[in-house]
Structures are given as structure tokens and as C-alpha cells.
mmCIF file of C-alpha atoms in Angstrom:
data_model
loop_
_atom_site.group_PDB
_atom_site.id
_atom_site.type_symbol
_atom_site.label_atom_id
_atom_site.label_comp_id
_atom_site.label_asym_id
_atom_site.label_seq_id
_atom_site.Cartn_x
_atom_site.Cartn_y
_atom_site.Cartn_z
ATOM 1 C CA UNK A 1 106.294 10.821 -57.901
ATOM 2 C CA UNK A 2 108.308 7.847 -56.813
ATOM 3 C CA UNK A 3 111.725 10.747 -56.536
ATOM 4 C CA UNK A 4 108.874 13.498 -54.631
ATOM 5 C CA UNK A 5 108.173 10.712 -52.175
ATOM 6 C CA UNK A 6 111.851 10.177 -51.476
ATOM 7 C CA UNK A 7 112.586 13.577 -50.714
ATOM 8 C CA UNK A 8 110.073 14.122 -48.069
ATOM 9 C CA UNK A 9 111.338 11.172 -46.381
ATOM 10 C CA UNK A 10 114.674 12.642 -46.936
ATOM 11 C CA UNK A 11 113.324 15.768 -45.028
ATOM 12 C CA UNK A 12 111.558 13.834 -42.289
ATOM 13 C CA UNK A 13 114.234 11.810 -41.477
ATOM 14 C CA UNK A 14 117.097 14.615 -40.502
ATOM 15 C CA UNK A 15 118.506 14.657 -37.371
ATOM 16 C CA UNK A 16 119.074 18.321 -36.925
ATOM 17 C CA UNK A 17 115.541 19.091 -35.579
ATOM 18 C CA UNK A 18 116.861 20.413 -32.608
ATOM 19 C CA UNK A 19 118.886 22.857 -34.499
ATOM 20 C CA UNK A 20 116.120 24.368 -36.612
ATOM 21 C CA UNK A 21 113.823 27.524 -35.497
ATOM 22 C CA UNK A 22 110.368 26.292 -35.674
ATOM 23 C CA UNK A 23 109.598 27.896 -38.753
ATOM 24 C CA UNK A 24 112.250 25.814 -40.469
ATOM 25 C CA UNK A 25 110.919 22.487 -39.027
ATOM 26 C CA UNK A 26 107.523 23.860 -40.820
ATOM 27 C CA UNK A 27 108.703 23.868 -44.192
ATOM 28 C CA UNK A 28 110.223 20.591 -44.114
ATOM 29 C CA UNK A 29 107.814 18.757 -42.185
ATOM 30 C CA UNK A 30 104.259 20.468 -43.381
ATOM 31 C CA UNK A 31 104.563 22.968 -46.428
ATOM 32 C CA UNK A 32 107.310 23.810 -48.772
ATOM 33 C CA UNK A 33 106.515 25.590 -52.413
ATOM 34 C CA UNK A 34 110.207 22.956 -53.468
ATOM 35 C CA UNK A 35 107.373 20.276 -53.576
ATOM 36 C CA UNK A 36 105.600 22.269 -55.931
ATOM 37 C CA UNK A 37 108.883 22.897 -58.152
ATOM 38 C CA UNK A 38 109.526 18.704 -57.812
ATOM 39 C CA UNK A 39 105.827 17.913 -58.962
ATOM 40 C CA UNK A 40 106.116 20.169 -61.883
ATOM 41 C CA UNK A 41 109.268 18.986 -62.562
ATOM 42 C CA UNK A 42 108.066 15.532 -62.766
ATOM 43 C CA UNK A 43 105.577 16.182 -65.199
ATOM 44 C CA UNK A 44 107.606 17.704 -67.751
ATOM 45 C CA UNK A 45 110.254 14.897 -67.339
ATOM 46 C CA UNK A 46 107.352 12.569 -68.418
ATOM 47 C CA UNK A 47 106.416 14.308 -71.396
ATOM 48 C CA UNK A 48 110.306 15.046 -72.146
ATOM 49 C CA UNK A 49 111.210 11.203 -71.855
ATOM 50 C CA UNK A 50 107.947 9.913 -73.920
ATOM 51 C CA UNK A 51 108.789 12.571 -76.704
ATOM 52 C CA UNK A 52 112.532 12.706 -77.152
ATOM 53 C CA UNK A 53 112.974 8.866 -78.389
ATOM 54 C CA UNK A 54 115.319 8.085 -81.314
ATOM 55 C CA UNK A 55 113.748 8.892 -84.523
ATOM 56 C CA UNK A 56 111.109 10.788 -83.327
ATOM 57 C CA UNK A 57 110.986 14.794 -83.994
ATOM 58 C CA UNK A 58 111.909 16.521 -80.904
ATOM 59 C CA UNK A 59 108.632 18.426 -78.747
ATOM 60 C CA UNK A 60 109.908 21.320 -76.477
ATOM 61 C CA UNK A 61 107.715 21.116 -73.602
ATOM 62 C CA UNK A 62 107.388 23.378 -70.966
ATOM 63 C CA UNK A 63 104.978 23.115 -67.671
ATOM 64 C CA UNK A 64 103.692 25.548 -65.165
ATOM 65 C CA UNK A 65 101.746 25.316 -62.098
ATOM 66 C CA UNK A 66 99.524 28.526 -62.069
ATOM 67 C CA UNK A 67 97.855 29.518 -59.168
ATOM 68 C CA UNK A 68 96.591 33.092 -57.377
ATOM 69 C CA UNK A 69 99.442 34.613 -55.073
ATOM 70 C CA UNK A 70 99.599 34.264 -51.563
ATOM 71 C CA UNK A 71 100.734 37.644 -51.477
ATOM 72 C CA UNK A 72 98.766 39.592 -53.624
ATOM 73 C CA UNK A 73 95.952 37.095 -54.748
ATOM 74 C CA UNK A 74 96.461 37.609 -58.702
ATOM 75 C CA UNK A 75 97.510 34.941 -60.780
ATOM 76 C CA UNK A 76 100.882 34.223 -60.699
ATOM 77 C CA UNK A 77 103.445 31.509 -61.775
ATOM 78 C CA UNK A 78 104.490 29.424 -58.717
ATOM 79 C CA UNK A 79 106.451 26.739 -60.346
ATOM 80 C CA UNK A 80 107.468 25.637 -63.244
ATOM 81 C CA UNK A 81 109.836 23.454 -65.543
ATOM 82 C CA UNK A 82 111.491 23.406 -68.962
ATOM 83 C CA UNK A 83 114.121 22.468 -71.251
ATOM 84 C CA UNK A 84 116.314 25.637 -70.569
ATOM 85 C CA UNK A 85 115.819 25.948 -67.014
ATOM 86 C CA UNK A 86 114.903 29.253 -67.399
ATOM 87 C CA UNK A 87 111.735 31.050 -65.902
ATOM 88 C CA UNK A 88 108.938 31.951 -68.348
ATOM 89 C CA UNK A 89 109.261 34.915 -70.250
ATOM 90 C CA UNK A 90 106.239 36.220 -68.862
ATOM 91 C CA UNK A 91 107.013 36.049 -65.243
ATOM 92 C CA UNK A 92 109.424 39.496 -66.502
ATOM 93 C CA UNK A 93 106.216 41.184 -66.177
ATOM 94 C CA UNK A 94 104.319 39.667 -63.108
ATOM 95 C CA UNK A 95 105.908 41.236 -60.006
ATOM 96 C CA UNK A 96 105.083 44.865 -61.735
ATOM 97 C CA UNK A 97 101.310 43.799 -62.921
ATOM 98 C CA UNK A 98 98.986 41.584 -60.546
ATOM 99 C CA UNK A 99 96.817 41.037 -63.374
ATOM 100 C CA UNK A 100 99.025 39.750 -65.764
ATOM 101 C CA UNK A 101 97.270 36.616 -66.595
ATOM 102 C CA UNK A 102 94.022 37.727 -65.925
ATOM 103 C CA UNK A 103 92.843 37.104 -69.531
ATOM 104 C CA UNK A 104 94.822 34.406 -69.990
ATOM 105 C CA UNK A 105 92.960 29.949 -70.049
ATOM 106 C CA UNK A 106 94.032 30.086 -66.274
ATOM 107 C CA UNK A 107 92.465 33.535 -65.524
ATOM 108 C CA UNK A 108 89.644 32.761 -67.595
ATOM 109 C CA UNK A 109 89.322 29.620 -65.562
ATOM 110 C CA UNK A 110 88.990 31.122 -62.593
ATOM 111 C CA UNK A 111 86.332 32.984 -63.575
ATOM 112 C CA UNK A 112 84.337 29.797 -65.156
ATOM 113 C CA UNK A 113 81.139 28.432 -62.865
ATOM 114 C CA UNK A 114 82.689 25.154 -63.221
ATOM 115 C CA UNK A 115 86.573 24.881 -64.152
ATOM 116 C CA UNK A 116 87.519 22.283 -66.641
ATOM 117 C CA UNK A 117 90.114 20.525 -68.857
ATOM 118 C CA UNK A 118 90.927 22.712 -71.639
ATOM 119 C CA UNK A 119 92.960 21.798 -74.835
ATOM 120 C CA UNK A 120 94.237 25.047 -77.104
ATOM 121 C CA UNK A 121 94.805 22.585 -80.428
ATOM 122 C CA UNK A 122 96.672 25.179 -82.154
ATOM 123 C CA UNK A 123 96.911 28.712 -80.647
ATOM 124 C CA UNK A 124 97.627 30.709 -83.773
ATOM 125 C CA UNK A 125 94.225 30.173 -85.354
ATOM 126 C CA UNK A 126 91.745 33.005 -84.195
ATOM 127 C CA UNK A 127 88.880 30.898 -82.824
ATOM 128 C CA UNK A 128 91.384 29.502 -80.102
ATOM 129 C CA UNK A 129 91.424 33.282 -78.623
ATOM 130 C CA UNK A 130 95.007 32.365 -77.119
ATOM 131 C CA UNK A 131 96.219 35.756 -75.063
ATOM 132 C CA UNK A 132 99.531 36.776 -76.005
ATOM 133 C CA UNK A 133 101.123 38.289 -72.782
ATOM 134 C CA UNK A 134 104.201 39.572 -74.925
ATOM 135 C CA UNK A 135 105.238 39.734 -79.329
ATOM 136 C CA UNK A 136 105.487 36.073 -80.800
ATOM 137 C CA UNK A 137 104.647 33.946 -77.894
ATOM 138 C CA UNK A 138 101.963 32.418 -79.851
ATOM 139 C CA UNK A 139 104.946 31.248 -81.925
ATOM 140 C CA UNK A 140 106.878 29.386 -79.132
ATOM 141 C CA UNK A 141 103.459 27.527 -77.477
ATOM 142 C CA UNK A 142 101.884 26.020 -80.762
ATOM 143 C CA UNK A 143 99.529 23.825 -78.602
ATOM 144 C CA UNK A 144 98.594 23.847 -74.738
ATOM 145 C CA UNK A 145 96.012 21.879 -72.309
ATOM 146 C CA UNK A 146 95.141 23.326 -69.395
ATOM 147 C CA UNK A 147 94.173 20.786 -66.147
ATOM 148 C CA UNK A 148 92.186 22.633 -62.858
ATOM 149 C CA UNK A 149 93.584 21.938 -59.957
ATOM 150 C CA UNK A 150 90.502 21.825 -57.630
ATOM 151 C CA UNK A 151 90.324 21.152 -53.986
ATOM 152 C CA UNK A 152 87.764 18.391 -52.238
ATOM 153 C CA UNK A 153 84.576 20.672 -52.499
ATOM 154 C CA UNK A 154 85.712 21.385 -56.413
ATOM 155 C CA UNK A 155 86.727 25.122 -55.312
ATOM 156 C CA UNK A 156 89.726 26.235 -58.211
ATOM 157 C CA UNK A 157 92.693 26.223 -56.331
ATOM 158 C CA UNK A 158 95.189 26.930 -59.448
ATOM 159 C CA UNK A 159 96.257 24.618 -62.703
ATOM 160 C CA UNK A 160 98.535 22.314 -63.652
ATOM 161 C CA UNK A 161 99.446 24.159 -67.832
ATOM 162 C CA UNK A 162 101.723 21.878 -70.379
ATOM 163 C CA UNK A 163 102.389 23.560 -73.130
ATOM 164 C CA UNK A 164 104.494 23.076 -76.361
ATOM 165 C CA UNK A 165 106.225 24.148 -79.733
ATOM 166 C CA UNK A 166 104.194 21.643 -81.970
ATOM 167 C CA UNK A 167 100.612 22.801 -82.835
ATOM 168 C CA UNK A 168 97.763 20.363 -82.586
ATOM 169 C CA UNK A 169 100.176 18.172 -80.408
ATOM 170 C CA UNK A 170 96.861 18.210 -77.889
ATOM 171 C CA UNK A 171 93.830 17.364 -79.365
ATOM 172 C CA UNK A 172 90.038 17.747 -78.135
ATOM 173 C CA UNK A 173 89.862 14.126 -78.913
ATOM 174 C CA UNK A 174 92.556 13.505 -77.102
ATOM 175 C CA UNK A 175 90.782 14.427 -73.800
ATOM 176 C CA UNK A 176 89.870 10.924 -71.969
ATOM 177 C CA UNK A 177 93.621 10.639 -72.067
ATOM 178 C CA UNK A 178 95.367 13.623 -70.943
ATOM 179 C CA UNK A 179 92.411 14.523 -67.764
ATOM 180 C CA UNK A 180 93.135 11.315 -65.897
ATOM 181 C CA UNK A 181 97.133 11.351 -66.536
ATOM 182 C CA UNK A 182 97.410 15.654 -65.457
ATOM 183 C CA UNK A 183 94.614 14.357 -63.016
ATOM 184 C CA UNK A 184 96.902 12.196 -60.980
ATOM 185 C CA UNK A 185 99.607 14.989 -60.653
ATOM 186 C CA UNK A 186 96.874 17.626 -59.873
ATOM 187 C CA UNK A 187 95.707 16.150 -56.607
ATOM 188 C CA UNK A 188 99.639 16.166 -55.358
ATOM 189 C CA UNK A 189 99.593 19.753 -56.107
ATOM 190 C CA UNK A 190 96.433 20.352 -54.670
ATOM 191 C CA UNK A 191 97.715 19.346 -51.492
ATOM 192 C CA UNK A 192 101.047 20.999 -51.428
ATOM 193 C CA UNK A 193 98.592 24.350 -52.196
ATOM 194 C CA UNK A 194 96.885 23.720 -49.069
ATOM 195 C CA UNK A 195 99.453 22.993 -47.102
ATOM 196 C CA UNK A 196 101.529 26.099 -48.219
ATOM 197 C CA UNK A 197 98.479 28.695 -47.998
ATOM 198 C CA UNK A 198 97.798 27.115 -44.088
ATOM 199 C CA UNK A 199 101.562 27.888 -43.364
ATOM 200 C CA UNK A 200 101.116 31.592 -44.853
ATOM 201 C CA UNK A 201 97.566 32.210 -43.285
ATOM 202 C CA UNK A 202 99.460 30.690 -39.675
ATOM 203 C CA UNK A 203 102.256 33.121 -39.971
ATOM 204 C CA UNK A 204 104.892 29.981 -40.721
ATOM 205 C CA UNK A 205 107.519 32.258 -42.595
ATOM 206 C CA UNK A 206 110.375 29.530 -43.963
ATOM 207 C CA UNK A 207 109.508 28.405 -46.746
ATOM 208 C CA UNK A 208 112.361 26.407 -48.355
ATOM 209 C CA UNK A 209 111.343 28.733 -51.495
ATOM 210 C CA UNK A 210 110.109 32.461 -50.927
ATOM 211 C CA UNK A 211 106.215 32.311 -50.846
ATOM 212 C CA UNK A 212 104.732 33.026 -54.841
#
């Protein structure tokens, strides 16, 4: 959070402001979906870093900030971070099929009266009704939790999703402790969603990433 802070004093401080259309001084100054990518980012260097010490067997994380489109209002994948660097598999599909992840924790989420944590222990066995969106992803995410990101009136504005290749990694017991860390990294995002869906409803059009 420390390296997020940085950068937006990075941004503030330039002094080409007279050079930039206003749309430009926008996305540094007010919204930009790269604060998005940096919080995500931040949270799977966490888990990386905890989980990669010597002598202890390696967890492939990766995390994904889920949220509905500003441009078609399904759920999409606006950022997200992993080992590879590489996008989700999923995301293949997304730009053909708005409703993708409709029956997916996050769609399902949406569609809950009140959104809360959720912890997928081990996503192979039946009861956990994991969605596979394409052949053997149940094998690559063993375990997920899912953490609503929820505005100030507790309105579902998207969620923060870690997920990884070691089942029963999250536990339901577990809960007390993973809600208030995702928590703290939730509220960040829930800002920068705010921010960016102002910009899009105000016709603001630079973005330093193209709008999700």
C-alpha cells in the first residue's frame, strides 16, 4: 500500500500539467483502473512473500478484482495478478459472453440480499458447487475466498477473489483472519471503483488503462 501511495504522489507531482488534455490530467489526478492493477498486485505479493519461504511447499496464488463492467454491466475481470503474468484463462471468453461469470461466487454474490466473505475449502468436492467456466479449472484453483467489496451504504460494488493450487489452504475457520486482512485492501479498491465509474458516467475518457 506503502508502493500504491508512492505512485500517486508520483502522478501528482509531474510538471507536465500544462501539456496534458484534460482528460489525461483526470486519470492521473482522480481515477485510473492502474490503481486497481497496483492494489491487486499488492495483495498477491503478500500472499506470494508469506508462502514462498525456504522449506516451505510452494502455493501458486493468483488474485482478481471482479467487478460488473462499465461498459456492458456484466461481470467482468478488471484486474488481476499472478505468478505468470498472464491474464486468466477465463477472460478468453468474456469479451464474447457478458454473462460469463454469472454463476460463478462473484455472480452469485451479487445476487445475495447481503454479500459476504466466502471461503471455497476445496472446490473439487460437490457440496462446494464451484462453477467451472472452462475443462479442469477446478484442478488449477484447489481452494478460493471470496471478500465483497461494498461501498459506504453496503451496496456490492465488486470483490476482491484469492485463489490457489492447494485445497483447503482457506478454511471456514479461518474466517476472523482472512475478512479483516482482504478487508483493509477492499476499501482501497472500493474507492478506486468509485472514482473510475464517476470518470466514465462524466464522460472523462483517459484512462491510463482502457475502461473494463
Amino acid at each position: 500500500m506503502d508502493y500504491l501511495v508512492a505512485e500517486q504522489v508520483k502522478d501528482l507531482s509531474t510538471k507536465e500539467w500544462c501539456t496534458m488534455s484534460p482528460d489525461e490530467a483526470i486519470g492521473k489526478a482522480f481515477a485510473s483502473s492502474r490503481r486497481l492493477e497496483l492494489i491487486v498486485k499488492a495483495v498477491h505479493d503478500l500472499f506470494d512473500a508469506k508462502h514462498s519461504a525456504a522449506g516451505v511447499k510452494k502455493v501458486d496464488f493468483e488474485v482478481t478484482f471482479m467487478t460488473k463492467s462499465l461498459l456492458d454491466d456484466g461481470v467482468t475481470i478488471a484486474a488481476y495478478a499472478n505468478s505468470t503474468g498472464r491474464a486468466p484463462i477465463s477472460m478468453n471468453k468474456r469479451q464474447a459472453n457478458a454473462a460469463l461469470y454469472k454463476d460463478t461466487e462473484v455472480g452469485r454474490m451479487y445476487a445475495a440480499e447481503k454479500p459476504s466473505l466466502k471461503i471455497i475449502e476445496d472446490t473439487a468436492v460437490p457440496e462446494a458447487r464451484y462453477a467451472e467456466i472452462y475443462p479442469g479449472q477446478k484442478e488449477r484453483i484447489r481452494s478460493s475466498v471470496v471478500c465483497p467489496v461494498l461501498n459506504g451504504s453496503n451496496v456490492m460494488l465488486g470483490a476482491l477473489v484469492v485463489h490457489c493450487d492447494s485445497q483447503r489452504f482457506f478454511k471456514v475457520v479461518d474466517s476472523g483472519h482472512w475478512g479483516p486482512l482482504l478487508e483493509m485492501f477492499a476499501k482501497r479498491l472500493a474507492l478506486e471503483r468509485i472514482r473510475l465509474e464517476i470518470a466514465h458516467r462524466e464522460g472523462a475518457g483517459a484512462f491510463q488503462r482502457k475502461p473494463f
